[in-house]
Amino acid sequence: INKKQLHITDGSEQETIDHIILVVYSFNHEAAIILDELIKANKIKKATILMSNLRNKAHREKEQLTKDMFIDNPKVKLIFASSHAKIISFKTEKNNFYTIEGSGNLSYNSRIEQYIIDNDKSVYDFTINWIEEILVYLQGKKELTVYNKTDE
């Protein structure tokens, strides 16, 4: 159980992230700024964001924030699909393959959240593979929107 904030900058001074996969229900403005700064500083070379496409007022605002921040960034593949998963998985320049799975979104809150943290290439590969399967399965359907499709 985590009682302090956990965010993606915790290890970015040690290793550059070659590719980060963020699967979130939503994230707030502060988290988006941190991610954007890390990408601009080249501490994250490539990002894939899969965010829920649930349509309530609060979520539409967060979705718009995400689009405004990342839609024109060629280093970011932005996916909106029906998802409630919360996973951060990334490969570093030193060939570490970290995955953080838990109950929290990329936002600041005072809730107790739970996380499992692994350094396992097979878990990272699993995350990439199920996202690719979702993209194929939902291709052409209204439940899927993808921006920066050429970021392969």
mmCIF file with all atom_site columns, C-alpha atoms in Angstrom:
data_model
loop_
_atom_site.group_PDB
_atom_site.id
_atom_site.type_symbol
_atom_site.label_atom_id
_atom_site.label_alt_id
_atom_site.label_comp_id
_atom_site.label_asym_id
_atom_site.label_entity_id
_atom_site.label_seq_id
_atom_site.pdbx_PDB_ins_code
_atom_site.Cartn_x
_atom_site.Cartn_y
_atom_site.Cartn_z
_atom_site.occupancy
_atom_site.B_iso_or_equiv
_atom_site.pdbx_formal_charge
_atom_site.auth_seq_id
_atom_site.auth_comp_id
_atom_site.auth_asym_id
_atom_site.auth_atom_id
_atom_site.pdbx_PDB_model_num
ATOM 1   C CA . ILE A 1 1   ? 0.000   0.000   0.000   1.00 0.00 ? 1   ILE A CA 1
ATOM 2   C CA . ASN A 1 2   ? 1.351   3.380   -0.999  1.00 0.00 ? 2   ASN A CA 1
ATOM 3   C CA . LYS A 1 3   ? 0.767   6.378   1.248   1.00 0.00 ? 3   LYS A CA 1
ATOM 4   C CA . LYS A 1 4   ? 2.924   8.826   -0.691  1.00 0.00 ? 4   LYS A CA 1
ATOM 5   C CA . GLN A 1 5   ? 2.741   10.017  -4.245  1.00 0.00 ? 5   GLN A CA 1
ATOM 6   C CA . LEU A 1 6   ? 4.180   7.678   -6.839  1.00 0.00 ? 6   LEU A CA 1
ATOM 7   C CA . HIS A 1 7   ? 4.981   9.244   -10.158 1.00 0.00 ? 7   HIS A CA 1
ATOM 8   C CA . ILE A 1 8   ? 7.006   8.490   -13.235 1.00 0.00 ? 8   ILE A CA 1
ATOM 9   C CA . THR A 1 9   ? 9.795   10.906  -12.310 1.00 0.00 ? 9   THR A CA 1
ATOM 10  C CA . ASP A 1 10  ? 10.919  8.692   -9.406  1.00 0.00 ? 10  ASP A CA 1
ATOM 11  C CA . GLY A 1 11  ? 13.535  6.948   -11.566 1.00 0.00 ? 11  GLY A CA 1
ATOM 12  C CA . SER A 1 12  ? 14.024  9.282   -14.510 1.00 0.00 ? 12  SER A CA 1
ATOM 13  C CA . GLU A 1 13  ? 17.299  10.711  -13.145 1.00 0.00 ? 13  GLU A CA 1
ATOM 14  C CA . GLN A 1 14  ? 18.836  7.217   -13.167 1.00 0.00 ? 14  GLN A CA 1
ATOM 15  C CA . GLU A 1 15  ? 17.816  5.891   -16.569 1.00 0.00 ? 15  GLU A CA 1
ATOM 16  C CA . THR A 1 16  ? 16.387  7.325   -19.758 1.00 0.00 ? 16  THR A CA 1
ATOM 17  C CA . ILE A 1 17  ? 13.107  5.727   -20.742 1.00 0.00 ? 17  ILE A CA 1
ATOM 18  C CA . ASP A 1 18  ? 13.147  4.444   -24.331 1.00 0.00 ? 18  ASP A CA 1
ATOM 19  C CA . HIS A 1 19  ? 9.400   3.721   -24.409 1.00 0.00 ? 19  HIS A CA 1
ATOM 20  C CA . ILE A 1 20  ? 6.726   4.234   -21.785 1.00 0.00 ? 20  ILE A CA 1
ATOM 21  C CA . ILE A 1 21  ? 3.232   2.821   -21.992 1.00 0.00 ? 21  ILE A CA 1
ATOM 22  C CA . LEU A 1 22  ? 0.642   4.562   -19.834 1.00 0.00 ? 22  LEU A CA 1
ATOM 23  C CA . VAL A 1 23  ? -2.738  2.862   -19.549 1.00 0.00 ? 23  VAL A CA 1
ATOM 24  C CA . VAL A 1 24  ? -4.947  5.086   -17.424 1.00 0.00 ? 24  VAL A CA 1
ATOM 25  C CA . TYR A 1 25  ? -8.534  5.968   -16.785 1.00 0.00 ? 25  TYR A CA 1
ATOM 26  C CA . SER A 1 26  ? -7.429  9.601   -16.635 1.00 0.00 ? 26  SER A CA 1
ATOM 27  C CA . PHE A 1 27  ? -4.699  11.897  -15.433 1.00 0.00 ? 27  PHE A CA 1
ATOM 28  C CA . ASN A 1 28  ? -4.663  15.460  -14.247 1.00 0.00 ? 28  ASN A CA 1
ATOM 29  C CA . HIS A 1 29  ? -2.979  18.618  -15.517 1.00 0.00 ? 29  HIS A CA 1
ATOM 30  C CA . GLU A 1 30  ? 0.037   18.312  -13.202 1.00 0.00 ? 30  GLU A CA 1
ATOM 31  C CA . ALA A 1 31  ? 0.764   14.750  -14.345 1.00 0.00 ? 31  ALA A CA 1
ATOM 32  C CA . ALA A 1 32  ? 0.396   15.791  -17.992 1.00 0.00 ? 32  ALA A CA 1
ATOM 33  C CA . ILE A 1 33  ? 2.883   18.631  -17.477 1.00 0.00 ? 33  ILE A CA 1
ATOM 34  C CA . ILE A 1 34  ? 5.412   16.294  -15.836 1.00 0.00 ? 34  ILE A CA 1
ATOM 35  C CA . LEU A 1 35  ? 5.078   13.791  -18.687 1.00 0.00 ? 35  LEU A CA 1
ATOM 36  C CA . ASP A 1 36  ? 5.391   16.546  -21.302 1.00 0.00 ? 36  ASP A CA 1
ATOM 37  C CA . GLU A 1 37  ? 8.514   17.952  -19.610 1.00 0.00 ? 37  GLU A CA 1
ATOM 38  C CA . LEU A 1 38  ? 10.147  14.511  -19.468 1.00 0.00 ? 38  LEU A CA 1
ATOM 39  C CA . ILE A 1 39  ? 9.438   13.965  -23.176 1.00 0.00 ? 39  ILE A CA 1
ATOM 40  C CA . LYS A 1 40  ? 10.752  17.420  -24.122 1.00 0.00 ? 40  LYS A CA 1
ATOM 41  C CA . ALA A 1 41  ? 13.905  16.803  -22.026 1.00 0.00 ? 41  ALA A CA 1
ATOM 42  C CA . ASN A 1 42  ? 14.347  13.490  -23.905 1.00 0.00 ? 42  ASN A CA 1
ATOM 43  C CA . LYS A 1 43  ? 14.208  11.558  -20.625 1.00 0.00 ? 43  LYS A CA 1
ATOM 44  C CA . ILE A 1 44  ? 11.320  9.727   -22.299 1.00 0.00 ? 44  ILE A CA 1
ATOM 45  C CA . LYS A 1 45  ? 12.012  9.049   -25.964 1.00 0.00 ? 45  LYS A CA 1
ATOM 46  C CA . LYS A 1 46  ? 8.634   7.598   -26.925 1.00 0.00 ? 46  LYS A CA 1
ATOM 47  C CA . ALA A 1 47  ? 5.245   7.331   -25.193 1.00 0.00 ? 47  ALA A CA 1
ATOM 48  C CA . THR A 1 48  ? 2.082   5.378   -25.807 1.00 0.00 ? 48  THR A CA 1
ATOM 49  C CA . ILE A 1 49  ? -0.939  6.583   -23.841 1.00 0.00 ? 49  ILE A CA 1
ATOM 50  C CA . LEU A 1 50  ? -4.108  4.513   -23.718 1.00 0.00 ? 50  LEU A CA 1
ATOM 51  C CA . MET A 1 51  ? -6.770  6.530   -21.910 1.00 0.00 ? 51  MET A CA 1
ATOM 52  C CA . SER A 1 52  ? -10.366 5.607   -21.206 1.00 0.00 ? 52  SER A CA 1
ATOM 53  C CA . ASN A 1 53  ? -12.939 7.109   -23.542 1.00 0.00 ? 53  ASN A CA 1
ATOM 54  C CA . LEU A 1 54  ? -15.699 7.189   -20.924 1.00 0.00 ? 54  LEU A CA 1
ATOM 55  C CA . ARG A 1 55  ? -17.758 10.290  -21.582 1.00 0.00 ? 55  ARG A CA 1
ATOM 56  C CA . ASN A 1 56  ? -18.754 12.181  -18.454 1.00 0.00 ? 56  ASN A CA 1
ATOM 57  C CA . LYS A 1 57  ? -18.150 15.918  -17.929 1.00 0.00 ? 57  LYS A CA 1
ATOM 58  C CA . ALA A 1 58  ? -15.038 15.570  -15.746 1.00 0.00 ? 58  ALA A CA 1
ATOM 59  C CA . HIS A 1 59  ? -13.530 12.971  -18.051 1.00 0.00 ? 59  HIS A CA 1
ATOM 60  C CA . ARG A 1 60  ? -14.201 15.026  -21.202 1.00 0.00 ? 60  ARG A CA 1
ATOM 61  C CA . GLU A 1 61  ? -12.185 17.867  -19.656 1.00 0.00 ? 61  GLU A CA 1
ATOM 62  C CA . LYS A 1 62  ? -9.271  15.515  -18.882 1.00 0.00 ? 62  LYS A CA 1
ATOM 63  C CA . GLU A 1 63  ? -9.492  13.981  -22.350 1.00 0.00 ? 63  GLU A CA 1
ATOM 64  C CA . GLN A 1 64  ? -9.332  17.448  -23.921 1.00 0.00 ? 64  GLN A CA 1
ATOM 65  C CA . LEU A 1 65  ? -6.364  18.369  -21.727 1.00 0.00 ? 65  LEU A CA 1
ATOM 66  C CA . THR A 1 66  ? -4.584  15.213  -22.890 1.00 0.00 ? 66  THR A CA 1
ATOM 67  C CA . LYS A 1 67  ? -5.344  15.942  -26.539 1.00 0.00 ? 67  LYS A CA 1
ATOM 68  C CA . ASP A 1 68  ? -4.217  19.563  -26.229 1.00 0.00 ? 68  ASP A CA 1
ATOM 69  C CA . MET A 1 69  ? -0.945  18.511  -24.598 1.00 0.00 ? 69  MET A CA 1
ATOM 70  C CA . PHE A 1 70  ? 0.020   15.518  -26.773 1.00 0.00 ? 70  PHE A CA 1
ATOM 71  C CA . ILE A 1 71  ? -1.961  15.278  -30.022 1.00 0.00 ? 71  ILE A CA 1
ATOM 72  C CA . ASP A 1 72  ? 0.695   17.062  -32.109 1.00 0.00 ? 72  ASP A CA 1
ATOM 73  C CA . ASN A 1 73  ? 3.696   15.454  -30.425 1.00 0.00 ? 73  ASN A CA 1
ATOM 74  C CA . PRO A 1 74  ? 5.258   12.899  -32.827 1.00 0.00 ? 74  PRO A CA 1
ATOM 75  C CA . LYS A 1 75  ? 6.800   11.071  -29.836 1.00 0.00 ? 75  LYS A CA 1
ATOM 76  C CA . VAL A 1 76  ? 3.363   10.287  -28.389 1.00 0.00 ? 76  VAL A CA 1
ATOM 77  C CA . LYS A 1 77  ? 0.865   7.733   -29.652 1.00 0.00 ? 77  LYS A CA 1
ATOM 78  C CA . LEU A 1 78  ? -2.468  8.640   -28.090 1.00 0.00 ? 78  LEU A CA 1
ATOM 79  C CA . ILE A 1 79  ? -5.214  6.015   -27.888 1.00 0.00 ? 79  ILE A CA 1
ATOM 80  C CA . PHE A 1 80  ? -8.732  6.411   -26.498 1.00 0.00 ? 80  PHE A CA 1
ATOM 81  C CA . ALA A 1 81  ? -10.625 3.166   -25.878 1.00 0.00 ? 81  ALA A CA 1
ATOM 82  C CA . SER A 1 82  ? -12.988 1.645   -23.371 1.00 0.00 ? 82  SER A CA 1
ATOM 83  C CA . SER A 1 83  ? -10.572 0.805   -20.572 1.00 0.00 ? 83  SER A CA 1
ATOM 84  C CA . HIS A 1 84  ? -10.384 1.029   -16.804 1.00 0.00 ? 84  HIS A CA 1
ATOM 85  C CA . ALA A 1 85  ? -6.881  -0.466  -16.516 1.00 0.00 ? 85  ALA A CA 1
ATOM 86  C CA . LYS A 1 86  ? -4.098  1.373   -14.723 1.00 0.00 ? 86  LYS A CA 1
ATOM 87  C CA . ILE A 1 87  ? -0.660  0.279   -15.888 1.00 0.00 ? 87  ILE A CA 1
ATOM 88  C CA . ILE A 1 88  ? 2.671   2.015   -16.402 1.00 0.00 ? 88  ILE A CA 1
ATOM 89  C CA . SER A 1 89  ? 5.149   -0.118  -18.310 1.00 0.00 ? 89  SER A CA 1
ATOM 90  C CA . PHE A 1 90  ? 8.470   1.076   -19.645 1.00 0.00 ? 90  PHE A CA 1
ATOM 91  C CA . LYS A 1 91  ? 11.749  -0.016  -21.188 1.00 0.00 ? 91  LYS A CA 1
ATOM 92  C CA . THR A 1 92  ? 14.874  1.887   -20.200 1.00 0.00 ? 92  THR A CA 1
ATOM 93  C CA . GLU A 1 93  ? 18.126  2.496   -22.024 1.00 0.00 ? 93  GLU A CA 1
ATOM 94  C CA . LYS A 1 94  ? 19.754  -0.015  -19.649 1.00 0.00 ? 94  LYS A CA 1
ATOM 95  C CA . ASN A 1 95  ? 17.313  -2.745  -20.749 1.00 0.00 ? 95  ASN A CA 1
ATOM 96  C CA . ASN A 1 96  ? 15.227  -2.704  -17.621 1.00 0.00 ? 96  ASN A CA 1
ATOM 97  C CA . PHE A 1 97  ? 11.555  -3.461  -18.198 1.00 0.00 ? 97  PHE A CA 1
ATOM 98  C CA . TYR A 1 98  ? 9.529   -1.967  -15.368 1.00 0.00 ? 98  TYR A CA 1
ATOM 99  C CA . THR A 1 99  ? 5.798   -2.390  -14.983 1.00 0.00 ? 99  THR A CA 1
ATOM 100 C CA . ILE A 1 100 ? 3.670   -0.773  -12.311 1.00 0.00 ? 100 ILE A CA 1
ATOM 101 C CA . GLU A 1 101 ? 0.112   -2.052  -11.982 1.00 0.00 ? 101 GLU A CA 1
ATOM 102 C CA . GLY A 1 102 ? -2.329  -0.729  -9.456  1.00 0.00 ? 102 GLY A CA 1
ATOM 103 C CA . SER A 1 103 ? -5.457  1.114   -8.580  1.00 0.00 ? 103 SER A CA 1
ATOM 104 C CA . GLY A 1 104 ? -4.281  4.707   -9.058  1.00 0.00 ? 104 GLY A CA 1
ATOM 105 C CA . ASN A 1 105 ? -4.516  7.082   -11.982 1.00 0.00 ? 105 ASN A CA 1
ATOM 106 C CA . LEU A 1 106 ? -1.866  9.647   -12.883 1.00 0.00 ? 106 LEU A CA 1
ATOM 107 C CA . SER A 1 107 ? -3.159  12.298  -10.538 1.00 0.00 ? 107 SER A CA 1
ATOM 108 C CA . TYR A 1 108 ? -2.589  13.639  -7.076  1.00 0.00 ? 108 TYR A CA 1
ATOM 109 C CA . ASN A 1 109 ? -5.056  12.400  -4.515  1.00 0.00 ? 109 ASN A CA 1
ATOM 110 C CA . SER A 1 110 ? -5.226  11.588  -0.850  1.00 0.00 ? 110 SER A CA 1
ATOM 111 C CA . ARG A 1 111 ? -6.465  8.046   -1.385  1.00 0.00 ? 111 ARG A CA 1
ATOM 112 C CA . ILE A 1 112 ? -4.596  4.933   -0.407  1.00 0.00 ? 112 ILE A CA 1
ATOM 113 C CA . GLU A 1 113 ? -3.577  3.130   -3.588  1.00 0.00 ? 113 GLU A CA 1
ATOM 114 C CA . GLN A 1 114 ? -2.053  -0.290  -4.134  1.00 0.00 ? 114 GLN A CA 1
ATOM 115 C CA . TYR A 1 115 ? 0.706   -1.126  -6.655  1.00 0.00 ? 115 TYR A CA 1
ATOM 116 C CA . ILE A 1 116 ? 2.646   -4.115  -7.908  1.00 0.00 ? 116 ILE A CA 1
ATOM 117 C CA . ILE A 1 117 ? 6.052   -3.285  -9.391  1.00 0.00 ? 117 ILE A CA 1
ATOM 118 C CA . ASP A 1 118 ? 7.999   -5.708  -11.600 1.00 0.00 ? 118 ASP A CA 1
ATOM 119 C CA . ASN A 1 119 ? 11.176  -5.574  -13.643 1.00 0.00 ? 119 ASN A CA 1
ATOM 120 C CA . ASP A 1 120 ? 10.273  -8.299  -16.132 1.00 0.00 ? 120 ASP A CA 1
ATOM 121 C CA . LYS A 1 121 ? 10.512  -8.124  -19.936 1.00 0.00 ? 121 LYS A CA 1
ATOM 122 C CA . SER A 1 122 ? 7.698   -10.652 -20.369 1.00 0.00 ? 122 SER A CA 1
ATOM 123 C CA . VAL A 1 123 ? 5.268   -8.403  -18.451 1.00 0.00 ? 123 VAL A CA 1
ATOM 124 C CA . TYR A 1 124 ? 6.332   -5.394  -20.569 1.00 0.00 ? 124 TYR A CA 1
ATOM 125 C CA . ASP A 1 125 ? 5.898   -7.462  -23.754 1.00 0.00 ? 125 ASP A CA 1
ATOM 126 C CA . PHE A 1 126 ? 2.479   -8.661  -22.539 1.00 0.00 ? 126 PHE A CA 1
ATOM 127 C CA . THR A 1 127 ? 1.377   -5.026  -22.122 1.00 0.00 ? 127 THR A CA 1
ATOM 128 C CA . ILE A 1 128 ? 2.525   -4.113  -25.636 1.00 0.00 ? 128 ILE A CA 1
ATOM 129 C CA . ASN A 1 129 ? 0.843   -7.194  -27.096 1.00 0.00 ? 129 ASN A CA 1
ATOM 130 C CA . TRP A 1 130 ? -2.575  -6.724  -25.490 1.00 0.00 ? 130 TRP A CA 1
ATOM 131 C CA . ILE A 1 131 ? -2.660  -3.086  -26.579 1.00 0.00 ? 131 ILE A CA 1
ATOM 132 C CA . GLU A 1 132 ? -1.840  -4.124  -30.152 1.00 0.00 ? 132 GLU A CA 1
ATOM 133 C CA . GLU A 1 133 ? -4.601  -6.769  -29.969 1.00 0.00 ? 133 GLU A CA 1
ATOM 134 C CA . ILE A 1 134 ? -7.080  -4.114  -28.788 1.00 0.00 ? 134 ILE A CA 1
ATOM 135 C CA . LEU A 1 135 ? -6.080  -1.857  -31.699 1.00 0.00 ? 135 LEU A CA 1
ATOM 136 C CA . VAL A 1 136 ? -6.687  -4.654  -34.192 1.00 0.00 ? 136 VAL A CA 1
ATOM 137 C CA . TYR A 1 137 ? -9.936  -5.781  -32.543 1.00 0.00 ? 137 TYR A CA 1
ATOM 138 C CA . LEU A 1 138 ? -11.436 -2.266  -32.347 1.00 0.00 ? 138 LEU A CA 1
ATOM 139 C CA . GLN A 1 139 ? -10.097 -0.999  -35.678 1.00 0.00 ? 139 GLN A CA 1
ATOM 140 C CA . GLY A 1 140 ? -12.835 0.884   -37.504 1.00 0.00 ? 140 GLY A CA 1
ATOM 141 C CA . LYS A 1 141 ? -15.183 0.878   -34.501 1.00 0.00 ? 141 LYS A CA 1
ATOM 142 C CA . LYS A 1 142 ? -16.445 3.983   -32.691 1.00 0.00 ? 142 LYS A CA 1
ATOM 143 C CA . GLU A 1 143 ? -14.969 2.728   -29.393 1.00 0.00 ? 143 GLU A CA 1
ATOM 144 C CA . LEU A 1 144 ? -11.436 3.496   -30.623 1.00 0.00 ? 144 LEU A CA 1
ATOM 145 C CA . THR A 1 145 ? -9.647  6.725   -31.527 1.00 0.00 ? 145 THR A CA 1
ATOM 146 C CA . VAL A 1 146 ? -5.905  6.785   -32.252 1.00 0.00 ? 146 VAL A CA 1
ATOM 147 C CA . TYR A 1 147 ? -3.689  9.836   -32.853 1.00 0.00 ? 147 TYR A CA 1
ATOM 148 C CA . ASN A 1 148 ? -0.122  9.765   -34.192 1.00 0.00 ? 148 ASN A CA 1
ATOM 149 C CA . LYS A 1 149 ? -0.571  6.321   -35.728 1.00 0.00 ? 149 LYS A CA 1
ATOM 150 C CA . THR A 1 150 ? 2.826   6.561   -37.414 1.00 0.00 ? 150 THR A CA 1
ATOM 151 C CA . ASP A 1 151 ? 4.660   6.490   -34.052 1.00 0.00 ? 151 ASP A CA 1
ATOM 152 C CA . GLU A 1 152 ? 5.745   2.865   -34.488 1.00 0.00 ? 152 GLU A CA 1
#
